[in-house]
Amino acid sequence: MPLLVMKFGGTSVADLSRIENAAKKVQAEVARGYDVIVIVSAMSGETNKMVGYVEGTSKLYDAREYDAVVSSGENVTAGLMALRLQEMDIPARSWQGWQVPINTTSAHGSARFIDIPRANIDAKFAEGFKVAVVAGFQGISAEGRITTLGRGGSDTTAVAFAAAFGAERCDIYTDVDGVYTTDPRIASKARKLDRIAFEEMLELASLGAKVLQTRSVELAMRYKVRLRVLSSFEDTDENSGTLVCDEDEIMESKVVSGVAYSRDEAKMTLVTVEDRPGVASAIFGPLADAGVNVDMIVQNISEKNYGTHAGAVTDMTFSVPVNQVARAQKAMEDARAAGIIKYDELISDTDVAKVSVVGIGMRSQVGVAARMFKALAAENINIKVIATSEIKISVLIDRKYMELAVQALHDCFELDKA
Ligand code: ASP
Ligand code: MG
């Protein structure tokens, strides 16, 4: 039997009538001849509510118990979905993570898959069951404790099952009808993409486009799982939504496929650090040890004998998530106190945003950066930091210009046109 994985997010299973609506989509695929593995999220809001319960009970909570509590929302929707399918005369059975079993590491709250043995679910399909409804987001550790995969983890569960069971496709049903060239709330001309390459989706997801958990895209790319994002609130067929796939499946790609943004950035500058071999490692080593996620880095050119410094000095600027500024500050002050680095001042700017253009077409096209900078200059937007990779160019700008920058770049690369 060909097999399909269908994943329903929190808004798609938010109440009994939406579960029924989702079950009808499953019914349609069963009627087309598929065996189906359904992955469900908790009803929307439930996981947040349970995180609140845990935090309201214990400040420095035991992560094993956090997982025991927050994994429960998916158990409810898995059982209800199986019941609804049975009501429609479709042989269905629910599965909690430990019953499959979904074996994970014991990193509670951010566990990773070890393996998903097929035997138990395959045996049920062999008995004549048509649908296995699996609770997303959860697994079991070698110690036999329930684990969770990190917020948004049901997407990753879905891709992992598609890989483990060799599914024809992994359909992610959500409350939007696909992946857009940018956020339609910011640029009204944003257009839904029919296809997008894994690499592009990976960049967009990690740059703040929230439609898929980044890890799910990584996994899909590694195992070449064709992933489709589509709406559970609309009539859909095999051409609906956006297909996230290998670039070979994309006939012609534009230079830029999407514009992403993130408000959660901060810029930090160490003023007058020594310019000598080993200084970058003396700065970024302690930041990494403190768990700070450094993204963009700029080292300015060297100046000789500035101020009180004997040798050549430079400034080092980097960006970090805004909620890690305090941690980064402490790491730098501690490193200075320990004599590991010297600097005159540490300046933090939390009023910045990152705007990025992404596209695999950039690999073979020159002048993309120049076009991007020209469009920003035309709007009088000052660029503070620039970072590039093979398929992406990111700039850090004042946060108040973020929307304007997204719109200007969307226009400049004509993303409204197919
Ligand atoms: N229910 C979990 C969350 O809200 C997992 C998921 O829905 O993907 O993060
Ligand atoms: Mg989600």
mmCIF file with all atom_site columns, C-alpha atoms and ligand atoms in Angstrom, residues 7 9-10 41 152 155 210-211, ligand 2:
data_model
loop_
_atom_site.group_PDB
_atom_site.id
_atom_site.type_symbol
_atom_site.label_atom_id
_atom_site.label_alt_id
_atom_site.label_comp_id
_atom_site.label_asym_id
_atom_site.label_entity_id
_atom_site.label_seq_id
_atom_site.pdbx_PDB_ins_code
_atom_site.Cartn_x
_atom_site.Cartn_y
_atom_site.Cartn_z
_atom_site.occupancy
_atom_site.B_iso_or_equiv
_atom_site.pdbx_formal_charge
_atom_site.auth_seq_id
_atom_site.auth_comp_id
_atom_site.auth_asym_id
_atom_site.auth_atom_id
_atom_site.pdbx_PDB_model_num
ATOM   1 C  CA . LYS A 1 7   ? 0.049  16.185 10.161 1.00 0.00 ? 7   LYS A CA 1
ATOM   2 C  CA . GLY A 1 9   ? -1.401 21.456 13.758 1.00 0.00 ? 9   GLY A CA 1
ATOM   3 C  CA . GLY A 1 10  ? -3.059 22.870 16.862 1.00 0.00 ? 10  GLY A CA 1
ATOM   4 C  CA . SER A 1 41  ? -0.577 18.434 17.714 1.00 0.00 ? 41  SER A CA 1
ATOM   5 C  CA . GLY A 1 152 ? 6.585  23.074 17.382 1.00 0.00 ? 152 GLY A CA 1
ATOM   6 C  CA . ASP A 1 155 ? 6.257  18.952 12.451 1.00 0.00 ? 155 ASP A CA 1
ATOM   7 C  CA . LYS A 1 210 ? 7.198  30.372 11.434 1.00 0.00 ? 210 LYS A CA 1
ATOM   8 C  CA . VAL A 1 211 ? 5.257  27.952 9.282  1.00 0.00 ? 211 VAL A CA 1
HETATM 9 MG MG . MG  B 2 .   ? 3.391  24.281 14.613 1.00 0.00 ? 2   MG  B MG 1
#
